[in-house]
Amino acid sequence: MPYKIIGSQCTACSACEPECPNNAIREKDGTYIIKPEKCTECIGYFDDPQCVAVCPVENTCVVDSSVPRYQA
Amino acid sequence: MESNGYSDVVSQQASLDAAAPVDQTHKGCGAAGGSGRASCGSSMAPEDMAPGVWEKVKNHPCYSEEAHHHYARMHVAVAPACNIQCNYCNRKYDCANESRPGVVSERLTPEQAARKTLAVASAIPQMTVLGIAGPGDPLANPEKTFRTFELIAREAPDIKLCLSTNGLALPDYVDRIKDLNVDHVTITINMVDPEIGARIYPWIYYRHKRHTGRDAAQILHERQMQGLEMLTERGILCKVNSVMIPGINDRHLVEVNKAVKSRGAFLHNIMPLISAPEHGTVFGLSGQRGPSAQELKTLQDRCEGQMNMMRHCRQCRADAVGLLGEDRSSEFTTEKVMEMELTYDGAARRAYQTAVEGQRHEKAAAKEAELRDLDGRGGDIAILVAVATKGEGRVNEHFGHAKEFQVYEANAHGVKFVGHRRVDLYCQGGYGEEEALPTIIRALNDCAAVLVAKIGGCPRATLKEAGIEPVDACAYEFIDAAVLAYYKSYIDRIEKGEITHTHRGDAAIRQGAYVAA
Ligand code: SF4
Ligand code: SF4
Ligand code: SF4
């Protein structure tokens, strides 16, 4: 399952964007979004999902259970 | 009198006359000795500041209390991301290290920021410093920060560049900072003990990992010290900011002061924690209080003997434009700036700056004369005097229009700036706001007098009742000279038995964002 950003909580601080190893994050209409097909949950790059680790608002970058898990 | 040195950059710069004694409690040149530097009599630099450093800071509106009457800085908000979390910060708002909690500044692209800087510099010759301080951490947004600096350096090489950081990423960027000729860096350092740090920082994001607790504070501490040492090695000026959090790091800041001084920081600025539940910060919500004016001053006094303390910091908002304390940002919104015709006039800017130098010397002479007149009378008596000013180092603001008061300490040996107190405007649209007056009195409660250009009859009576003497006799005079003249009259009246000297109480530090109306 890829990660998603809960838009209503995102402060648009941009911290997550450069940290994503897959360039899956970008700004759209004043908030940041994750492209689900690009997100690998950081598997193969880092131990922790980077967007979660850097985001200042708890529970804003969360698993998107509506999309199947990423297959490495 | 030639043996008096200064530890306090503020009083030093306010005097400009190196031979005048300022504060007896400071060690003289002889006592400080051994540095091999020019004697106080011939050097204007404070005793614990290297001569080259003094050259760099004497006109800096952020670092020189005296210069900030004449010169201005601006900040551009190009750096929204941060790599740590502070308990006094709510990241919906700007970085609390440089601005007030509860303020959101307009985020700019590097191109917009450069254009805005040039527009302001063209319109305001006083604008000599451009800073990047947020809304997040400039070095957590290195590309945006350095791109902005590059663009400005290309168009307006006379503008000084500075940045403020929490220090976590600093060691990685010191060389880039050096290459871009950034000569002022501010690091916010609140602790040198990770146990204390763990109570201030819930987490940091470092090398692709989130660290928490003591581990996080330990890494942050090491990076801050390393960054500071690297800046010093490369001759880049470094100021340290600390947020005073009563019960957490208040006593510890004396140790922080030693640690940063020994690593070459040239100024240490202790700021009060500003904390209210509506800011939504961890400290705001937990009821952590900020210090009172006297608690802050006592701590600053304890640290002062060891290095230059900076007391005029207003914790201004990160996109403020204009002289410190005066905000003209509404004239330079992105929309307006993008439409402006820009011509950058270096010659006009230099002419202004030359005129200012003349004024500063005039001011020093006026103070010198008052000091000679005072002739050491007054003994141990020290008083605080509040001043309403809108710049140029003069008593030139109406009591009712003052958004803040500057507080000076006078004693038998001189006068020095000790802080400023923000207040609510007493006069809103021509009539006095009765609710504002008690707030002003609380903010000035430790002062014997308030010097103003003008004051109405009603606030005059209320101030007197509260034991604060309103004085408009010195309207438009230079502040230092006016404060000394007041001190002299105070001593005269004591000697004649007209008044008795009493110790005044404490005063309140206003909570809330500094946003000029
Ligand atoms: S989990 Fe990793 S790959 Fe997915 S969006 Fe976040 S940073 Fe990018
Ligand atoms: S780090 Fe969090 S708050 Fe900042 S832009 Fe990304 S999702 Fe939004
Ligand atoms: S460094 Fe500044 S922006 Fe970052 S958490 Fe601390 S106060 Fe907030």
Short mmCIF file of C-alpha atoms in Angstrom, two decimals, chain B residues 14 94 110 143 147 231 243 312 472:
data_model
loop_
_atom_site.label_atom_id
_atom_site.label_comp_id
_atom_site.label_asym_id
_atom_site.label_seq_id
_atom_site.Cartn_x
_atom_site.Cartn_y
_atom_site.Cartn_z
CA ALA B 14 25.15 53.56 21.97
CA ASP B 94 6.53 30.85 11.20
CA PRO B 110 13.53 32.74 -4.73
CA GLU B 143 18.22 25.19 -2.71
CA ARG B 147 19.25 30.52 -4.89
CA LEU B 231 31.77 29.20 11.14
CA VAL B 243 14.83 31.02 24.16
CA HIS B 312 17.06 44.88 21.43
CA ASP B 472 7.95 65.46 27.50
#
